XYZ file of C-alpha atoms in Angstrom:
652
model
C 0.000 0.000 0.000
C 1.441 3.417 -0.923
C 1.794 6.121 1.810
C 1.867 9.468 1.978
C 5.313 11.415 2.283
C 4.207 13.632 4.906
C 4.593 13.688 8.299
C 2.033 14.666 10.382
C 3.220 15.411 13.654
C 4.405 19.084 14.081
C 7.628 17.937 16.442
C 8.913 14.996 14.620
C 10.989 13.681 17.640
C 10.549 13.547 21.143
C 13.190 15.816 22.075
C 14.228 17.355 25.563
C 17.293 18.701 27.993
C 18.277 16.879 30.979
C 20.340 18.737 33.941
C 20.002 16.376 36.382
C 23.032 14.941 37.640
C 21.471 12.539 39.590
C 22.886 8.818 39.797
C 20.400 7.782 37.314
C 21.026 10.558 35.064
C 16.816 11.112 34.613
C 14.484 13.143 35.921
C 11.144 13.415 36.307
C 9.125 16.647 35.789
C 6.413 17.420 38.798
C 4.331 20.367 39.385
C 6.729 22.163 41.394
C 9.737 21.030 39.703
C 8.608 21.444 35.821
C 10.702 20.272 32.996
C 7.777 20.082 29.830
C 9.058 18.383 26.742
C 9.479 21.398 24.086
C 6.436 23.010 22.786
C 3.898 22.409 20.578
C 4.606 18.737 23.019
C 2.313 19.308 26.746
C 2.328 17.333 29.722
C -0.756 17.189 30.818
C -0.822 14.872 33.285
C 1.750 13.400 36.156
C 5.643 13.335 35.454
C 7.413 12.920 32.660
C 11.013 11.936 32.698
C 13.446 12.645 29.596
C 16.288 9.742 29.524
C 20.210 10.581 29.406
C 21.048 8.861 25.974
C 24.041 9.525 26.897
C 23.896 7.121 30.021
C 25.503 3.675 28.921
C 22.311 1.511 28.936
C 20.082 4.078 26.948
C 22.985 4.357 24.567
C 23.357 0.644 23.811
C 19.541 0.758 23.324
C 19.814 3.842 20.566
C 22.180 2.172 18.423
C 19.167 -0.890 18.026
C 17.386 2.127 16.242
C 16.821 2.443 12.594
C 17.783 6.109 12.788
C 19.739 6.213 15.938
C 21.596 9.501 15.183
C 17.860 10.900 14.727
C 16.014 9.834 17.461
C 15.440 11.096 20.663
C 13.941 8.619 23.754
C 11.745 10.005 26.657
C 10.406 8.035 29.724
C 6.582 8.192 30.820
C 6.057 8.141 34.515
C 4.040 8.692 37.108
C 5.104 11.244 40.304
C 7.809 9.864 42.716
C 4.901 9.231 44.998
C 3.699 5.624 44.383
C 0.193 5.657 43.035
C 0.203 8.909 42.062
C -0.858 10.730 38.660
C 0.179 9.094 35.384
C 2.852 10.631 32.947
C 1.149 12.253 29.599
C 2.085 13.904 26.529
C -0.472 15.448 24.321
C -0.132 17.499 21.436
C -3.246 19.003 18.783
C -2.397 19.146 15.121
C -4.309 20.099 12.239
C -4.731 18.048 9.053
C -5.231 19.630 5.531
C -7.090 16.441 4.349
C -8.230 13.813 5.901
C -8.414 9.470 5.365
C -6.771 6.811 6.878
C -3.119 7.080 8.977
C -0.997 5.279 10.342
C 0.923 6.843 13.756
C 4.466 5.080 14.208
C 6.662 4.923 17.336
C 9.143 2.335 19.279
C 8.615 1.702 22.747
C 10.680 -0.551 25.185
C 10.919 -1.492 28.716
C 12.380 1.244 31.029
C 16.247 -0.159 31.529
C 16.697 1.694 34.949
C 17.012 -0.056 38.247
C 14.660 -3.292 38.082
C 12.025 -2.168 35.958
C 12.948 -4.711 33.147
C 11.843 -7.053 35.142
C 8.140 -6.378 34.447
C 5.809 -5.329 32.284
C 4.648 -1.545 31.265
C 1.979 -1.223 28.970
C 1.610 2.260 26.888
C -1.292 3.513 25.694
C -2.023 5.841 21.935
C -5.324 7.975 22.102
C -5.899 9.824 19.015
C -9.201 11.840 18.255
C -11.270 9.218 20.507
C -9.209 6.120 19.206
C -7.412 4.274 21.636
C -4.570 1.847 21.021
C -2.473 -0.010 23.675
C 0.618 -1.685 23.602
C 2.693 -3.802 26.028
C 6.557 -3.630 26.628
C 7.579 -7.102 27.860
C 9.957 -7.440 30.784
C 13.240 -9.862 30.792
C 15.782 -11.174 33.314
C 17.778 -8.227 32.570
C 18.210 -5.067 31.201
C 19.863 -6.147 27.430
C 16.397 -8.222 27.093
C 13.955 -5.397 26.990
C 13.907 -4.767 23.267
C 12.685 -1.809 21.157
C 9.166 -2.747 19.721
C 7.721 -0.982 16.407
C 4.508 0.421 17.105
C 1.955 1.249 14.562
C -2.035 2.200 14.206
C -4.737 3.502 12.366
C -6.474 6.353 12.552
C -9.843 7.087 10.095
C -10.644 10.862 10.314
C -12.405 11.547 6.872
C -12.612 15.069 6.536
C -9.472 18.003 7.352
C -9.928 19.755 10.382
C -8.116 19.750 13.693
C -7.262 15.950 15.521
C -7.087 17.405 19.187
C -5.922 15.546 21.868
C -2.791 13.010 20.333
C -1.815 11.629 23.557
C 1.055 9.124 24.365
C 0.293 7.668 28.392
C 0.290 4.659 30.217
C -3.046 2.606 30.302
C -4.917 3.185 33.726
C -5.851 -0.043 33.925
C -2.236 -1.659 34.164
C -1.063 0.917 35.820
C 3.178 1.015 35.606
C 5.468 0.499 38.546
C 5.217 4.585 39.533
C 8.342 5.586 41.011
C 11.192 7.617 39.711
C 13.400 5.098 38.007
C 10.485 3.321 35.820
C 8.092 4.090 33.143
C 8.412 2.935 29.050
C 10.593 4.640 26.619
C 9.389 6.660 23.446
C 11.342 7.375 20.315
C 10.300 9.116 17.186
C 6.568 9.417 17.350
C 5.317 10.078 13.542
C 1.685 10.281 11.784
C 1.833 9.047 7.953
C -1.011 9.353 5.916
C -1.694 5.718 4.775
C -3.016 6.207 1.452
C -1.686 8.331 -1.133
C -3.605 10.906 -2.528
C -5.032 10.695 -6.451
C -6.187 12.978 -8.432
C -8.435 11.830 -11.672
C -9.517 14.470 -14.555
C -12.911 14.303 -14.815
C -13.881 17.063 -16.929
C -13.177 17.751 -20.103
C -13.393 14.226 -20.160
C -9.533 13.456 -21.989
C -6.169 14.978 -21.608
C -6.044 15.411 -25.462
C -8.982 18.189 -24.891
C -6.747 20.733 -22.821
C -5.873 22.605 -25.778
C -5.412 26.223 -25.932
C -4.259 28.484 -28.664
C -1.285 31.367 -27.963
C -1.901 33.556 -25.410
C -5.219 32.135 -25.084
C -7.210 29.938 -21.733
C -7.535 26.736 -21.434
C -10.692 25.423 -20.527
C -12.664 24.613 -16.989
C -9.865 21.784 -15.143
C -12.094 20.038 -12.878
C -10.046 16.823 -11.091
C -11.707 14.442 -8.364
C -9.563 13.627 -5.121
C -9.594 10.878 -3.426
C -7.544 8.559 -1.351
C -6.010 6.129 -2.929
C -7.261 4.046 -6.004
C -10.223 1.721 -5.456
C -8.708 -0.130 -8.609
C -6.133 -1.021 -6.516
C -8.177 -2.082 -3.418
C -7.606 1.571 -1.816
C -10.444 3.171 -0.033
C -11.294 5.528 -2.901
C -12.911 7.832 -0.422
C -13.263 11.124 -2.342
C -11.284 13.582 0.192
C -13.413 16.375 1.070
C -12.492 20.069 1.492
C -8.996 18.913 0.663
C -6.417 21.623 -0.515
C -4.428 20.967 -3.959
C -1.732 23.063 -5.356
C -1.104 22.456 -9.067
C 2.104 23.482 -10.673
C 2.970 24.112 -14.174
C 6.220 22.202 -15.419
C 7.537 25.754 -16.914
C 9.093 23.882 -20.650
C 9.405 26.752 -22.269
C 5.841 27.790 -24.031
C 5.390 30.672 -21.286
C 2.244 28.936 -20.473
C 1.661 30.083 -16.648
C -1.299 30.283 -14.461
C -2.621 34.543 -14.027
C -3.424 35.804 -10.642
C -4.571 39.373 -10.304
C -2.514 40.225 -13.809
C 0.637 38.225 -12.366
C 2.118 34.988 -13.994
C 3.052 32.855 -11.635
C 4.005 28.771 -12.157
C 1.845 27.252 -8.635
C -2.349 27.451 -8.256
C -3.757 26.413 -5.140
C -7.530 25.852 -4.704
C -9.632 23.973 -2.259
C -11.744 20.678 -2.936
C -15.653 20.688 -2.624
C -17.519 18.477 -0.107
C -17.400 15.718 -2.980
C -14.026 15.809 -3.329
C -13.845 17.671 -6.282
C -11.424 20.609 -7.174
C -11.810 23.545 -10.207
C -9.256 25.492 -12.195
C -11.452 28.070 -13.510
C -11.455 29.500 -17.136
C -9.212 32.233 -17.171
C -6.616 31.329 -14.434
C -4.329 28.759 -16.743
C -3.231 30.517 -19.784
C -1.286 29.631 -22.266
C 1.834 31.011 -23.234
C 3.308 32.765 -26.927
C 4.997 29.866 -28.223
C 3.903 26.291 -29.345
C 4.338 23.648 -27.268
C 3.460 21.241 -24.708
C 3.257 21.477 -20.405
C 3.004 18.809 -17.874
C 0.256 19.770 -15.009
C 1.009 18.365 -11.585
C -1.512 17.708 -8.132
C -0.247 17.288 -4.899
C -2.163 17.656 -2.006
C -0.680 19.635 1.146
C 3.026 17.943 0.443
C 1.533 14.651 -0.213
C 3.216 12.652 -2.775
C 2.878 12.994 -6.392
C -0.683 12.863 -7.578
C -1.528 13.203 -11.278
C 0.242 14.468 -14.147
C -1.460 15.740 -17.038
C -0.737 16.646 -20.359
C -1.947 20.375 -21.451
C -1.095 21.715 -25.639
C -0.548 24.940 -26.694
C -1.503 25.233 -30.611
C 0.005 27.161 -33.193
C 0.332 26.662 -36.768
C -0.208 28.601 -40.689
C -2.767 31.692 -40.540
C -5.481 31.211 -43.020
C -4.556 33.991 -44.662
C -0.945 32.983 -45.141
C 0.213 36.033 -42.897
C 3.830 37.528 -43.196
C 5.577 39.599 -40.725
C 8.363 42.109 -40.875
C 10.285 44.059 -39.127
C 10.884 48.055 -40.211
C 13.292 49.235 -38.450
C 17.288 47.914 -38.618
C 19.500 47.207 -35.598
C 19.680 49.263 -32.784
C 22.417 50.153 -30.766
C 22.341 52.417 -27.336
C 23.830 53.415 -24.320
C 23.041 53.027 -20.953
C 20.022 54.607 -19.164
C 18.897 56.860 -22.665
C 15.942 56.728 -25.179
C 15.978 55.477 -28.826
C 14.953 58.343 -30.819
C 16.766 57.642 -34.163
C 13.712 56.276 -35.977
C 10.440 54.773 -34.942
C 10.360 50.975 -33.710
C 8.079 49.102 -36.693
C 6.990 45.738 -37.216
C 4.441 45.425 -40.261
C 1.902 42.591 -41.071
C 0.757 41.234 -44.528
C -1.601 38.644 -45.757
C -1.846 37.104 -49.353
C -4.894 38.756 -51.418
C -5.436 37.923 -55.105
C -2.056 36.032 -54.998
C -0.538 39.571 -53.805
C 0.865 40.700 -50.343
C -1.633 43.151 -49.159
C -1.125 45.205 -45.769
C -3.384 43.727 -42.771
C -5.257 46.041 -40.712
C -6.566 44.670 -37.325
C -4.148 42.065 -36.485
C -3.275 41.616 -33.057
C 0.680 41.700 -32.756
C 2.645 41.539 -29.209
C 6.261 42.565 -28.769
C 8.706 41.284 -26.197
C 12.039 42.539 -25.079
C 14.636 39.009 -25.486
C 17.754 37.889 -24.293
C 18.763 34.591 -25.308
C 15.759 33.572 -26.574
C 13.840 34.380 -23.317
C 11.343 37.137 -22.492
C 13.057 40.098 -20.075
C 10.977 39.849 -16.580
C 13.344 41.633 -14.598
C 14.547 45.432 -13.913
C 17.824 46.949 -15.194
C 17.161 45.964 -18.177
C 15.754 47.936 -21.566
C 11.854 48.638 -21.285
C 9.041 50.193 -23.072
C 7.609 53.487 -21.860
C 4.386 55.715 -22.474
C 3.668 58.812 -21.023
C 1.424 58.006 -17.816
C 2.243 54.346 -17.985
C 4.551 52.158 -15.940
C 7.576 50.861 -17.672
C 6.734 47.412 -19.976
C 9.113 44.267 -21.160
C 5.933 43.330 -23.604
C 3.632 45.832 -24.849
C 0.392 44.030 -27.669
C -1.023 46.642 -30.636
C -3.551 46.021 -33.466
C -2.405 46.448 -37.220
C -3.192 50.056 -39.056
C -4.759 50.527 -42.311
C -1.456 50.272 -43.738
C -0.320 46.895 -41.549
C 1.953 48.501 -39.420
C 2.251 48.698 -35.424
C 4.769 51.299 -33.670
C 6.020 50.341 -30.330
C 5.782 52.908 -27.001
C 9.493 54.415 -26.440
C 12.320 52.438 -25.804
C 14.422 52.857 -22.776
C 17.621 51.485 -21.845
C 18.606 50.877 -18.225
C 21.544 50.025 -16.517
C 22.595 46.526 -17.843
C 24.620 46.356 -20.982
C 24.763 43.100 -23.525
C 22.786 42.133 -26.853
C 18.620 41.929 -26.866
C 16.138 41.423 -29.665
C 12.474 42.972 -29.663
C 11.057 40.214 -30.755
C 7.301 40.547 -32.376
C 5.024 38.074 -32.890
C 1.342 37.722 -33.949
C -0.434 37.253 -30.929
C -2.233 34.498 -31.845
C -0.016 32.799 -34.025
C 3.464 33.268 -32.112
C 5.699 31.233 -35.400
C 4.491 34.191 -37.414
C 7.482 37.076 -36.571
C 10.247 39.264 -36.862
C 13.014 40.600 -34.558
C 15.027 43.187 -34.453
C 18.551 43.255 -32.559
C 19.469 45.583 -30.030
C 22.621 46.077 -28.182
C 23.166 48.158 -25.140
C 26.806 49.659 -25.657
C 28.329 51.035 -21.872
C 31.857 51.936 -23.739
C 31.837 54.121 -26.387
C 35.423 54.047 -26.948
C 38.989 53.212 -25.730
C 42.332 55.606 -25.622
C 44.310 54.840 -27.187
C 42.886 52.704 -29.481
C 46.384 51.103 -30.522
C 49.383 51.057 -28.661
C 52.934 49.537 -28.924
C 55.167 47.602 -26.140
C 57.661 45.280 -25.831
C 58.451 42.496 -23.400
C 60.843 39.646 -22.127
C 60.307 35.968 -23.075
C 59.531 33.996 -20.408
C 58.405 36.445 -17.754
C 55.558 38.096 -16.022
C 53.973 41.438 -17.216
C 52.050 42.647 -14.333
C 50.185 45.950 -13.959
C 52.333 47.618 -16.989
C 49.572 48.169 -19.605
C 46.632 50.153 -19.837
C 43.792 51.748 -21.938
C 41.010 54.470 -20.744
C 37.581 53.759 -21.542
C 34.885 56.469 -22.351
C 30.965 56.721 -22.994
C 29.396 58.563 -25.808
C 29.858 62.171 -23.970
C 33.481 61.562 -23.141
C 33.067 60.745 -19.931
C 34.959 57.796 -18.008
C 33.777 54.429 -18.648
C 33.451 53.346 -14.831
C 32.338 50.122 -13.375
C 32.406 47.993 -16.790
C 33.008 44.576 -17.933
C 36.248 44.336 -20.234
C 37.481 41.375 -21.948
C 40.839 40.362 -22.769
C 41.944 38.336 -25.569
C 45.503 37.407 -27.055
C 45.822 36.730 -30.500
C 49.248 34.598 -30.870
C 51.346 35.594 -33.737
C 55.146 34.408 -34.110
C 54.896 35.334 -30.286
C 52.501 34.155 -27.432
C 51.412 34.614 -23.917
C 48.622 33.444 -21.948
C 46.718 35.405 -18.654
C 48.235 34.030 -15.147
C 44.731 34.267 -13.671
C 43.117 31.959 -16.426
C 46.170 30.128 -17.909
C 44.638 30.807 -21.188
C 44.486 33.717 -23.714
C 41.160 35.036 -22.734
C 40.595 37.051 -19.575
C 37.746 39.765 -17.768
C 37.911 43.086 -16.634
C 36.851 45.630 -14.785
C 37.371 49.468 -15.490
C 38.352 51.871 -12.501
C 35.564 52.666 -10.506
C 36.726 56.793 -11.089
C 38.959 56.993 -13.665
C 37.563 54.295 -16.369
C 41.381 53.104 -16.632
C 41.551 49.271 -17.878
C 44.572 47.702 -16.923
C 45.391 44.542 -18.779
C 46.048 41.711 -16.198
C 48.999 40.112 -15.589
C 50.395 37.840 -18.536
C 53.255 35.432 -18.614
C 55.113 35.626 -22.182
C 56.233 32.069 -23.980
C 59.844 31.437 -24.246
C 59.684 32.163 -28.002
C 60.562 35.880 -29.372
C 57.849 37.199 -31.973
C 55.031 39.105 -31.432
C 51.388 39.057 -30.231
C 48.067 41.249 -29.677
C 45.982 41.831 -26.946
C 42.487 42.619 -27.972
C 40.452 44.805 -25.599
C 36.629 44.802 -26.214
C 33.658 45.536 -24.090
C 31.016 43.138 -22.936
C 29.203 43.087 -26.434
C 32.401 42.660 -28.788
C 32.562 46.140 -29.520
C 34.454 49.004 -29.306
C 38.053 47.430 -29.693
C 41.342 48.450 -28.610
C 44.574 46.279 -29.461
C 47.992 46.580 -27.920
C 50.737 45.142 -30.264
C 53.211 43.477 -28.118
C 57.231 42.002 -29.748
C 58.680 39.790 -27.220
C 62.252 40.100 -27.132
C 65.274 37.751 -26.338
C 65.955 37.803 -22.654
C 68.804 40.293 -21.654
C 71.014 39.562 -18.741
C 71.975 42.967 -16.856
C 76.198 43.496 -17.119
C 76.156 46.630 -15.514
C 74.450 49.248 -12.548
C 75.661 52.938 -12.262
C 74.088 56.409 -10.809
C 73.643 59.172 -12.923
C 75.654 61.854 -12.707
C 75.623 64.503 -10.751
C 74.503 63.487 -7.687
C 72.718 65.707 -5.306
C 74.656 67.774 -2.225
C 72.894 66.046 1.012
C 74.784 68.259 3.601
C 72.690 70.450 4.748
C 69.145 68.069 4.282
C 69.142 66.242 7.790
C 65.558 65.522 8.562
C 64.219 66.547 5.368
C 62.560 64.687 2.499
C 64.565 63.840 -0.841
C 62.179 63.373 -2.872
C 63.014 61.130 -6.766
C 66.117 62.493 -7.679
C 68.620 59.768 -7.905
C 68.218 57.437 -10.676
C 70.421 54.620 -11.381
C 71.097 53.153 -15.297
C 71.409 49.629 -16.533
C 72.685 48.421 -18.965
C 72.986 44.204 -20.552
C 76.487 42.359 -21.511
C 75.675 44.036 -25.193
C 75.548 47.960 -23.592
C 72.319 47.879 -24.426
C 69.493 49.443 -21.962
C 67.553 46.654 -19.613
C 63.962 46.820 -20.804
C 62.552 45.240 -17.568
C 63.603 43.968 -14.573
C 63.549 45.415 -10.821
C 66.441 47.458 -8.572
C 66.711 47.388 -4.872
C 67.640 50.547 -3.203
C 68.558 50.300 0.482
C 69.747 53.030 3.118
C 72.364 52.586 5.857
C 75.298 54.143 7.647
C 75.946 56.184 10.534
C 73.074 58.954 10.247
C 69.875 57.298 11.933
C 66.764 57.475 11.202
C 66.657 57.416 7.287
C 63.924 55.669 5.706
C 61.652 55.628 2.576
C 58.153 57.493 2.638
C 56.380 54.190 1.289
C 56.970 51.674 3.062
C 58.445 52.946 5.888
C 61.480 50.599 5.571
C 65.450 50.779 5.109
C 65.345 49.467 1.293
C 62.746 49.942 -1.430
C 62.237 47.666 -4.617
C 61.731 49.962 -8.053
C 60.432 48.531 -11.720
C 63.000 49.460 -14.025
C 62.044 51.231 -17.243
C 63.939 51.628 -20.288
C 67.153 50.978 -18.838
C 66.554 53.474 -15.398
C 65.305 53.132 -12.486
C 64.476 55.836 -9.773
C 64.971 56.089 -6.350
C 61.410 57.255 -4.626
C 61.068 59.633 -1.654
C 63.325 58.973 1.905
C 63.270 61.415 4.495
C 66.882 62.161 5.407
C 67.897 61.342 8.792
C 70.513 62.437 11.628
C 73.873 63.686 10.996
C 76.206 61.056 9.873
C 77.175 59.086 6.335
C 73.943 57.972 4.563
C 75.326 55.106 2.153
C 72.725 54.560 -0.949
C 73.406 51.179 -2.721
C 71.331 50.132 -5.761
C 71.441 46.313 -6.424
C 70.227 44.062 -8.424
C 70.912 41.033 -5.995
C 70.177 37.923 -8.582
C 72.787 39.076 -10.815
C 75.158 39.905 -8.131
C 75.513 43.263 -9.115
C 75.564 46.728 -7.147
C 76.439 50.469 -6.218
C 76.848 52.365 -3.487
C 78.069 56.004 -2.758
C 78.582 57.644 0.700
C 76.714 60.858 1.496
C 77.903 62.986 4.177
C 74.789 64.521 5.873
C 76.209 67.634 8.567
């Protein structure tokens, strides 16, 4: 027999705290000592007792459970006073259907001081049903043994089931005293049917049929529990709530509340057991296709699926649609006012194309084939209207429709306005449109050179600008190497393509760091925003590597006397040149401070040396505040290569 997947209790385990460090390790709960099992659980009657399962015995005992690391035990007792009120939990839930259930639990002997010994016997009450159960005793403790506990409940209609109570029978009353009373784990209420749901009207799948855009017909389903085919009660499940959900393939068909498309319907079943979707709440969507319609009822398992067909196919008057206007391209957050947005319609007359007057034709803003739902992106605008992503007009005299203003927002990337004839979506036209953020780079081309095998980092740039000039901020840049006789590839990626970012102020691009082949030639990097377009390109000839020979300060050098405690700022420069005399193109000096006059140190970072990029065969010291009277020695070094230069200043 199929069940239900739902679980009808609203606290799935039996859960509680114990902070009793008693010998035991349990406690009970009295009036004047209350310790309640967590709400929407009650004790309403005598002491309840929540079990260490920590404590060795109830441990061992947990493990025997099918879910042990799920499952939570408590005791049922009475007061510590022999003969005194019985130990009850109760808790009311509320069921959303209703038909047969099954409530599930384990129950064993209490393992505690000789209550093993006998007999407990726990007793189920559910909405006036009463069930009990008896835990067998043993010789000792290992031979009480978890018991799975099940019965059934018939409560036909939804509505509340007060008054679930878990207690021990007063008519074999339990050994009352503190260390006895029968464990509990995992108390759950399954439905035992599963729900079904059976079309009844119109009377075949192959009849929900709707045309674009247009609504289905009256769904009416029957619900009952289980399938009387099947030897299930087939009791029709009145007042029982259904959602119904659309499986979203890709027709747009969707289900309209208050003017919103949404994908889930929810609706309530009569006293019969029947439940309506009414004309005019499933509708289908622009494009031909088929949908799958699916029942559940309150989280029950799968119901029904059902077929639904949205129809499209050849006008009768062999319709034709067009577009009028060509591509459009625009920038961010600005109106299209180049020419007016155009679609036109035409039908065959006297084996002529004649214009159509009267046709219904809707437009939609695309992206990838897909309708635009969501803001930042372009829209549709009248005067006194709110903005739209789909806009529907009827044909002129002379066949032609002429879309509200276009807007573009925010977002940037390729769109068509796609138009269609509203009741024959196959029938259309598009026109692309492309939101351009950067209007242009600066420069466009640009020439560098660099060393085979090593890193470029932070060394190349480009500016980009919108259509008034300004910086380009904020926007997506690609990066792509075209390999010539050279090649490099992005460290980030480890290929040739790579994304961007321009300067949140300034619009600068910087191209991100690249590691060149061990090959001379040359290569291009090709800069492009998001869309493709505009394009910059930075020609780049990788040369031989060149091994520095040589490290010297230009001459003359400045008089440092009189400077004690002042700033130097980049005046010192040191040139290098390779075993051929040739400037170094790249590479990096270290500059570093000492001697007798304290205190002397660059600006940034605050440190005795400072590493500088060289360029073009020089590289400059930066700032250093001078410090105390003395001999400031400046080296330059270039420590791989084991070369280096010092000279002595004398600072008075």
């Amino acid at each position: 027999m199929p069940e239900g997947s739902k679980n009808l209790v609203v606290n799935a385990f039996l859960t509680g705290q114990n902070s009793d460090t008693g010998p035991e390790m349990n406690y009970v709960s009295t009036p004047t000592n209350p310790r309640p099992i967590p709400a929407p659980w009650q004790r309403t009657a005598g002491g309840l007792r929540v079990e260490d399962i920590s404590y060795p015995l109830m441990s061992s005992k947990r493990t025997q459970l099918a879910q042990p690391n799920n499952t939570n035990v408590i005791g049922l007792a009475g007061d510590t006073t022999a003969g005194g009120g019985l130990g009850t939990l109760s808790q009311d839930i509320t069921l959303k259907r209703g038909g047969y259930m099954v409530a599930r639990f384990n129950s064993c002997r209490n393992l505690f001081g000789t209550c093993y010994t006998t007999e407990g016997i726990v007793s189920v009450s559910v909405n006036g049903q009463h069930t009990e159960f008896t835990d067998t005793g043993g010789a000792s403790a290992a031979a009480s043994n978890w018991e799975s506990r099940q019965f059934i409940i018939d409560t036909p209609i939804p509505g509340p089931l007060n008054n679930c109570q878990l207690s021990f029978s007063a008519i074999a009353p339990d050994r009352v005293r503190q260390d006895c009373g029968s464990i509990i784990s995992s108390m759950e209420l399954h439905y035992l049917y599963a729900a079904q749901g059976v079309l009844t009207s119109p009377a075949s799948e192959d009849d929900i049929i709707a045309k674009a855009n247009g609504n289905f017909p009256v769904l009416t389903f029957l619900i009952s529990e289980g399938d009387s085919a099947k030897g299930d009660p087939g009791t029709p499940l009145s007042y029982a709530s259904v959602d119904f959900s659309i499986s979203q393939n890709g027709s747009g068909t969707a289900f309209h509340n208050n003017g919103v498309s949404v994908y889930t319907y929810t609706a309530v079943c009569d006293d019969k057991g029947y439940v309506t979707i009414p004309a005019g709440i499933l509708v289908a969507g622009n494009k031909a296709g088929s949908e799958v319609l699916t029942l559940t009822v309150e989280e029950d398992i799968a119901l029904s699926s059902v077929g639904v067909t949205i129809r499209s196919g050849t006008p009768p008057v062999f319709e034709t649609m067009q577009s009028l206007t060509s591509e459009i391209d625009m920038v961010p957050t600005s109106q299209y006012i180049v020419e007016p947005i155009q679609f036109e319609v035409q039908y065959l007359s006297g084996g002529v194309m004649a214009d159509l007057s009267g046709a219904s034709v809707t437009v939609q803003i695309t992206q990838n084939d897909t309708p635009i739902t969501s803001q930042g992106n372009p829209y549709f605008k009248e005067d006194g209207s709110d903005p739209a992503f789909e806009i529907t007009r009827i044909t002129n005299d002379g066949g032609t429709i002429t879309t509200p203003a276009l807007y573009s927002s925010v977002l940037t990337g390729a769109y068509k306005i796609h138009g269609f004839l509203t009741d024959y979506p196959d029938i259309s036209a598009d026109i692309d449109l492309t939101v351009l953020s950067i209007n242009r780079f600066d420069p466009t081309t640009q020439n560098q050179e660099a060393t085979w095998g090593t890193t470029v980092n932070n060394s190349w740039s480009v500016i980009a600008y919108d259509k008034d000039g300004k910086p380009a901020v904020n926007q997506p840049v690609q990066f792509r190497i075209s390999q010539d006789t050279g090649d490099a590839s992005f460290v980030a990626t480890g290929t040739r393509e790579a994304t961007g970012v321009s300067d949140a102020r300034t619009g600068k691009v910087v191209v991100p760091a690249l590691l060149t082949k061990m090959t001379p030639g040359t290569f291009r990097i090709r800069i492009t925003g998001n869309t493709g377009t505009p394009l910059a390109q930075i020609n780049v000839t990788v040369l031989e590597n060149q091994i520095p020979a040589k490290i010297e300060f230009h001459n003359p050098l400045p008089d440092l006397s009189s400077m004690a405690g002042q700033k130097l700022y980049p005046t010192i420069s040191v040139g290098i040149t390779d075993i051929n005399g040739q400037d170094l193109r790249s590479g990096q000096v270290n500059f570093a401070l000492s001697g007798s006059s304290a205190n002397s140190a660059f600006i940034s970072p605050p440190a005795g040396e400072n590493v500088v990029d060289i360029d073009s065969g020089i590289a400059i010291m930066p700032t250093i505040i001078i410090g105390t009277s003395g001999t400031l020695i400046i080296t330059a070094s270039m420590d791989n290569y084991n070369l280096s230069v010092s000279h002595d200043f004398s600072i008075n």
